[in-house]
Short mmCIF file of C-alpha atoms in Angstrom, two decimals:
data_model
loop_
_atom_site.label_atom_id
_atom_site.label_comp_id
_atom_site.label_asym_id
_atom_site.label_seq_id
_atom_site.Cartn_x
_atom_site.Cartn_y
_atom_site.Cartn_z
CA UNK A 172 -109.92 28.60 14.35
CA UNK A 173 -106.52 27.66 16.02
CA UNK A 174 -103.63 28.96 14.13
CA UNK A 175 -100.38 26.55 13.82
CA UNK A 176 -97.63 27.29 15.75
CA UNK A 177 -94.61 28.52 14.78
CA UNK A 178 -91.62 27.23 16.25
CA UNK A 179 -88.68 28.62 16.78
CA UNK A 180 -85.07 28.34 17.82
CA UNK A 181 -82.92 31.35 18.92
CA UNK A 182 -79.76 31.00 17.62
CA UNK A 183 -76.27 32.25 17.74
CA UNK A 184 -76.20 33.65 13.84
CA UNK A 185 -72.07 32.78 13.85
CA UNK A 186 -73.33 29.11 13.78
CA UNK A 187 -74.21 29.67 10.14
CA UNK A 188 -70.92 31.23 9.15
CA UNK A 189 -68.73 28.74 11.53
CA UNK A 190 -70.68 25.74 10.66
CA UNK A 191 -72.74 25.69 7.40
CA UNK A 192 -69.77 27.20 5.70
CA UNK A 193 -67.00 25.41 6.94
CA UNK A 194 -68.64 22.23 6.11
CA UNK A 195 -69.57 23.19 2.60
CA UNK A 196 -66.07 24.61 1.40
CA UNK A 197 -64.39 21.09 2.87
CA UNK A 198 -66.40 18.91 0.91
CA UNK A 199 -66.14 21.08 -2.42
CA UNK A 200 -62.44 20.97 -1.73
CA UNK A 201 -62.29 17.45 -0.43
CA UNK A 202 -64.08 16.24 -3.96
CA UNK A 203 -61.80 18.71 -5.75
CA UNK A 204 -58.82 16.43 -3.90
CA UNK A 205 -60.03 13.67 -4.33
CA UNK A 206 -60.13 13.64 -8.39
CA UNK A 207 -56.56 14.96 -9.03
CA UNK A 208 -55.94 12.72 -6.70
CA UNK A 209 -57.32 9.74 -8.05
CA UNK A 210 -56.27 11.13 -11.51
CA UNK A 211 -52.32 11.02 -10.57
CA UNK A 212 -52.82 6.99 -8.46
CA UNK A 213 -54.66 5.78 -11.76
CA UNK A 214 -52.63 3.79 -13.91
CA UNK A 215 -52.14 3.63 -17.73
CA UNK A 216 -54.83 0.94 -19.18
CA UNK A 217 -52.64 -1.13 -21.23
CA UNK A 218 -53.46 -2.26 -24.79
CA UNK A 219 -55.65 -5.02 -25.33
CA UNK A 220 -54.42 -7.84 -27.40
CA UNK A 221 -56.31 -8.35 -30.72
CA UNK A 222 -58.15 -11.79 -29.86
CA UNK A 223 -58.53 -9.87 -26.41
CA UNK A 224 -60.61 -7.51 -27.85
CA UNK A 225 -62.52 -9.72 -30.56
CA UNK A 226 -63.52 -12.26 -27.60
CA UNK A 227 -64.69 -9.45 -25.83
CA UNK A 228 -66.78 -7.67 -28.47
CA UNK A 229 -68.26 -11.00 -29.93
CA UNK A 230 -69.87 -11.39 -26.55
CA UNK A 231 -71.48 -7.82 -26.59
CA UNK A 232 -72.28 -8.37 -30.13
CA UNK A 233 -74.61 -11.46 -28.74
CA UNK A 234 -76.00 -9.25 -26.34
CA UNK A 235 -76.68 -6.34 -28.72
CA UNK A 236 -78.76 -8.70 -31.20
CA UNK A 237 -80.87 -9.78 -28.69
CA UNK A 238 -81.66 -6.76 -26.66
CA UNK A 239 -82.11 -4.93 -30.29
CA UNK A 240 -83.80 -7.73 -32.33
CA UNK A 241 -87.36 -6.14 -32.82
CA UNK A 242 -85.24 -3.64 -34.88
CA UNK A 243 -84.72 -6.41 -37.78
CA UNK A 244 -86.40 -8.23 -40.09
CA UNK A 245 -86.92 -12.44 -39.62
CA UNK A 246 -84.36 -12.67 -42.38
CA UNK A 247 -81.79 -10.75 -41.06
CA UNK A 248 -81.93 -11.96 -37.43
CA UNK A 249 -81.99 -15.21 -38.11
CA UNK A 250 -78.58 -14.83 -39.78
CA UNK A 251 -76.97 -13.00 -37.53
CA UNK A 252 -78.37 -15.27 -35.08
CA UNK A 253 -77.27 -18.55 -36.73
CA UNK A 254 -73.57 -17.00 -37.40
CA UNK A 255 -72.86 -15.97 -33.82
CA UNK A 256 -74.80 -19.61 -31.96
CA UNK A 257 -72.59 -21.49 -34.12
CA UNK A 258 -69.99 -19.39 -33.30
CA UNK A 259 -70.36 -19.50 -29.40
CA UNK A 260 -70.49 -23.37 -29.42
CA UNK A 261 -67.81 -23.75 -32.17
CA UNK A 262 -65.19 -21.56 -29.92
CA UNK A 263 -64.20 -19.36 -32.50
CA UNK A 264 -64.30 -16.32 -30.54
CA UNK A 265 -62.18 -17.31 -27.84
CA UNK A 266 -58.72 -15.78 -27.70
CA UNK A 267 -57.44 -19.19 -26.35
CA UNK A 268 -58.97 -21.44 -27.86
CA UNK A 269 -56.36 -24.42 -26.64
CA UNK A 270 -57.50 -24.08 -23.19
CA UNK A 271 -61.40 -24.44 -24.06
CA UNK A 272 -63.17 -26.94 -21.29
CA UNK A 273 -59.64 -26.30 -19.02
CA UNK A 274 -60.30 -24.43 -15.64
CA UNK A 275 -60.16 -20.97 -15.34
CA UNK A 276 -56.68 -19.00 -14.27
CA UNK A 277 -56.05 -18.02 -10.50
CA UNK A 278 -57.02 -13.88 -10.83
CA UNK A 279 -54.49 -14.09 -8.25
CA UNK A 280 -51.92 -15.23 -10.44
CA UNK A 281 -52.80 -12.71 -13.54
CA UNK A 282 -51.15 -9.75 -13.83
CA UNK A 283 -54.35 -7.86 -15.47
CA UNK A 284 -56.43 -9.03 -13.26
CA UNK A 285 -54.38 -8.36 -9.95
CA UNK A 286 -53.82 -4.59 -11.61
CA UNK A 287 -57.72 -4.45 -11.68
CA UNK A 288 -57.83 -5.11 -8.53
CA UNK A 289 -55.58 -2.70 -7.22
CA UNK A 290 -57.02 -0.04 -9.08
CA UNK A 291 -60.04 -0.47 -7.55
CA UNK A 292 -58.62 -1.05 -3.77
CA UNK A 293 -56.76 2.64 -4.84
CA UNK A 294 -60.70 4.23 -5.49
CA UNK A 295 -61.77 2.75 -2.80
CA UNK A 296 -59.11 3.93 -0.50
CA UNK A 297 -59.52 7.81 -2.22
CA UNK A 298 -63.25 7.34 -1.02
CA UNK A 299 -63.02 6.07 2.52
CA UNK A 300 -60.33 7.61 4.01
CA UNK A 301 -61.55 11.22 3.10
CA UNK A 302 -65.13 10.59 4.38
CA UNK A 303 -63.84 8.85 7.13
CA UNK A 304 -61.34 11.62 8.49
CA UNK A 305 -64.51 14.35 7.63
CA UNK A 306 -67.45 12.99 9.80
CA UNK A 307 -64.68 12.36 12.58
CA UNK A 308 -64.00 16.05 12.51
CA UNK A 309 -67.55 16.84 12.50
CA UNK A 310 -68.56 14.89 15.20
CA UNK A 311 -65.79 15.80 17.42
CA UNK A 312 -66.22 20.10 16.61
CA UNK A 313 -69.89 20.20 15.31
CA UNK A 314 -72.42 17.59 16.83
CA UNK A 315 -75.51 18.31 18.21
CA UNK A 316 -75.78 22.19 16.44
CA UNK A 317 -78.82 22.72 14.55
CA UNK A 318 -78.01 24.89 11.76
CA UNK A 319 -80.41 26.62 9.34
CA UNK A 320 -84.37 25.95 8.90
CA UNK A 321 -85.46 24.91 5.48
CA UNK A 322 -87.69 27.53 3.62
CA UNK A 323 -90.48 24.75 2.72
CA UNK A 324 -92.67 22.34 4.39
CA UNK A 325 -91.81 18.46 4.77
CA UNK A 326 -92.97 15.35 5.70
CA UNK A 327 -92.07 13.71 8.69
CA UNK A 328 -90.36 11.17 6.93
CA UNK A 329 -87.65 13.46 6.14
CA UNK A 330 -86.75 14.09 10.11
CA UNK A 331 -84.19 10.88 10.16
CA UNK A 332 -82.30 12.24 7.31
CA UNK A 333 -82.75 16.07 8.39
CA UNK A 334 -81.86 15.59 11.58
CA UNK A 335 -78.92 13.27 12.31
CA UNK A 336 -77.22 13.70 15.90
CA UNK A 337 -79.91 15.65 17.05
CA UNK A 338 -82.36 13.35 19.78
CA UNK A 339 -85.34 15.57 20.05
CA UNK A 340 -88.61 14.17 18.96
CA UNK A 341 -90.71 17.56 19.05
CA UNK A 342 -88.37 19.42 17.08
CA UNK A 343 -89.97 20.80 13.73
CA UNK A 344 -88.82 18.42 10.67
CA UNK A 345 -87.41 21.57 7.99
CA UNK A 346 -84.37 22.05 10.95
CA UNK A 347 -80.97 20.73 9.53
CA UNK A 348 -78.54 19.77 12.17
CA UNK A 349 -74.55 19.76 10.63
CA UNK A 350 -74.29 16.29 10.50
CA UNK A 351 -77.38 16.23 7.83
CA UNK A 352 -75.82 19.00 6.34
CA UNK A 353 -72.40 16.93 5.49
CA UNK A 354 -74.49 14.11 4.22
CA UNK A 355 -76.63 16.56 2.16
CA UNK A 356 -73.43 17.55 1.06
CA UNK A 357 -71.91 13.92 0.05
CA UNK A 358 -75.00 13.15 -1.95
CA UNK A 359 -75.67 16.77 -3.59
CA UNK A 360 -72.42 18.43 -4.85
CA UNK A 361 -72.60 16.83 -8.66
CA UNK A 362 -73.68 19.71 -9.95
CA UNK A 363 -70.77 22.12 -8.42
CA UNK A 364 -68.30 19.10 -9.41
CA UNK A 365 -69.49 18.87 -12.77
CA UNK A 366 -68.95 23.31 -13.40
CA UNK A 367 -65.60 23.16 -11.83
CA UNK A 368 -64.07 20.15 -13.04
CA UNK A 369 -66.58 18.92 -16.28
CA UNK A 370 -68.46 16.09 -16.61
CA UNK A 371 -65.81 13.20 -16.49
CA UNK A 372 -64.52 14.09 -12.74
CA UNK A 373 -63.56 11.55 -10.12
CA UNK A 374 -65.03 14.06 -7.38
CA UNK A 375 -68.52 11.98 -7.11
CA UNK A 376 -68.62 9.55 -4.70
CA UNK A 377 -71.79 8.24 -6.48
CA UNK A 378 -70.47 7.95 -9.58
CA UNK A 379 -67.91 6.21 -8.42
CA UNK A 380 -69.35 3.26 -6.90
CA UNK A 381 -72.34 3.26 -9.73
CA UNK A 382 -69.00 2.45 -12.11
CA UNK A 383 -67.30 -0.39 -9.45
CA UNK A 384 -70.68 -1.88 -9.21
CA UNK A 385 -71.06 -1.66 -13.06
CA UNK A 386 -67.26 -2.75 -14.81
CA UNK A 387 -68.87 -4.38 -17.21
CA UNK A 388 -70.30 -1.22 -19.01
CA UNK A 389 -66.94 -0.23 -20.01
CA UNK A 390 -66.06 -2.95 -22.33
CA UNK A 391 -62.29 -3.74 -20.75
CA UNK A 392 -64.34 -5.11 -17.90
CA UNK A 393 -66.34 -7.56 -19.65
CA UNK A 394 -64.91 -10.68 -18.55
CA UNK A 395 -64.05 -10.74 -14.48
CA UNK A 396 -61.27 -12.10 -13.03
CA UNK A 397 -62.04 -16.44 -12.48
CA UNK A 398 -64.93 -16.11 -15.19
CA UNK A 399 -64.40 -18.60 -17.84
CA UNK A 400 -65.35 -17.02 -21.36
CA UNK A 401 -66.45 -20.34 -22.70
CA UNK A 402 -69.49 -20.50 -20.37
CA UNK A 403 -70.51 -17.28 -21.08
CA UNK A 404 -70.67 -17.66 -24.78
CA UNK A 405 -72.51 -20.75 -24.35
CA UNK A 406 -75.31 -18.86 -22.03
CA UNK A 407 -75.44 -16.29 -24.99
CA UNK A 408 -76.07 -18.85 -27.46
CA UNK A 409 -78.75 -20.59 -25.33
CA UNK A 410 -80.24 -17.01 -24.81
CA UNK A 411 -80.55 -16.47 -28.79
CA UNK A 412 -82.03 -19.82 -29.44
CA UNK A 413 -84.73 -19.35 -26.98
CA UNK A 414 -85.49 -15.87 -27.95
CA UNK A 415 -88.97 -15.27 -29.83
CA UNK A 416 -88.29 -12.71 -32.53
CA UNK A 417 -91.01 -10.37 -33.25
CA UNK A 418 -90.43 -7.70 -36.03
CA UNK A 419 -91.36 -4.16 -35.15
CA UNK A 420 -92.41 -3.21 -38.77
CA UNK A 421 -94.79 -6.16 -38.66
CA UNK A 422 -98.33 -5.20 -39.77
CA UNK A 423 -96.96 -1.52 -40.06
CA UNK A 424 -99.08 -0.83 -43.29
CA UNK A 425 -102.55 -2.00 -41.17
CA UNK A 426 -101.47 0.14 -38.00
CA UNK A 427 -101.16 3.37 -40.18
CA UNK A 428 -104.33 2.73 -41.76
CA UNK A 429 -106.28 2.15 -38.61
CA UNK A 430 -104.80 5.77 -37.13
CA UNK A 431 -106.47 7.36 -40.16
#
């Protein structure tokens, strides 16, 4: 029976102290950087405005009933339901309520909104121009060097993503060149972030752009710049009104008796 081969690579052993190491302490202290950094550009969020914050919360309060409506009774739904629909088209909710049916402000023209914005040019700007200045260094000192050899097989799938900057097709698929190191690096230093710095950290380039693509989820960020809160409370109500309300205590007394 033919064994496998083995292959291997002779390799200078300083590549894994003047490479691997290198590479590893820069991004730990790059993502170190980068949240004190981004903790000293961010500004103060500024107080919301009563009918700010009740035109806000109405609209999650909309959403809430709906995505949490099994949870109550036919009774009980249908109240809340009928309160907030009449609500929505009624315009109660709306912190202007003068300018109802009038276009919608120029963001460009709203302080808030133009503070948004540069708040999120100023994360962007903390994530690119780090990254960017990195893989310039490491392509101009460390391209081409294949590093360490993973412990554990892997599929060949895995040989793109293992082995950036190294064009060789015959070359076993558990060798990590340094470029795949870095981005093993971008993508896998939560954990390390999280025990130095604690769970809400700025360090995570993931996290990061989970919460630009997601401003809604904080609350403040409900309502984007050129959206016109009057539509949206109108979709709400048209989303309650179609909804089908099922209880989930329905028949609860038959269920239990059939599991026994």
């Amino acid at each position: 029976m033919a064994e496998d081969m083995i292959q291997t690579i002779h390799r200078d052993p300083a590549l894994f102290y003047w490479i691997l190491f290198p590479i590893t302490i820069v991004m730990v202290l790059t993502g170190v950087l980068r949240h004190y950094a981004t903790t000293l550009l961010a500004t103060t969020p500024k107080k919301l405005l009563l009918p700010t914050i009740r035109e806000q919360r109405s609209l999650l309060r909309g959403i809430n009933l709906r995505t949490n409506a099994p949870q109550l009774s036919g009774p009980s739904f249908n109240a809340r339901k009928n309160y907030l629909v009449q609500g929505y088209k009624d315009g109660i909710f709306l912190k202007d309520p003068e300018n109802r049916g009038k276009a919608p402000a120029n963001p460009m023209t709203d302080p808030a909104a133009m503070e948004g914005m540069m708040g999120m040019m100023k994360g962007n700007m903390m994530m690119m121009i780090p990254q960017t200045v990195i893989m310039g260094w490491i392509n101009a000192f460390f391209a081409g060097f294949v590093i360490m050899k993973l412990p554990f097989p892997l599929t060949i799938r895995f040989k793109s993503m293992l082995q950036s900057g190294v064009a060789t097709r015959d070359l076993d698929v558990r060798w990590v060149s340094s470029l795949s190191w870095y981005f093993l690096n971008l993508f896998g230093l939560q954990s390390v972030f999280i025990f130095i710095l604690g769970n809400d950290n700025a360090a995570n380039q993931m996290a990061q752009q989970m919460s630009q693509m997601n401003p809604g989820a904080a609350g403040a960020g409900m309502f984007q710049p050129g959206q016109d809160p009057d539509k949206l409370f109108l979709s709400e109500a048209e989303n309650l009104e179609v909804l089908e309300h099922w209880y989930v205590l329905d028949g609860v007394e038959d269920r239990l008796l059939a599991t026994i």
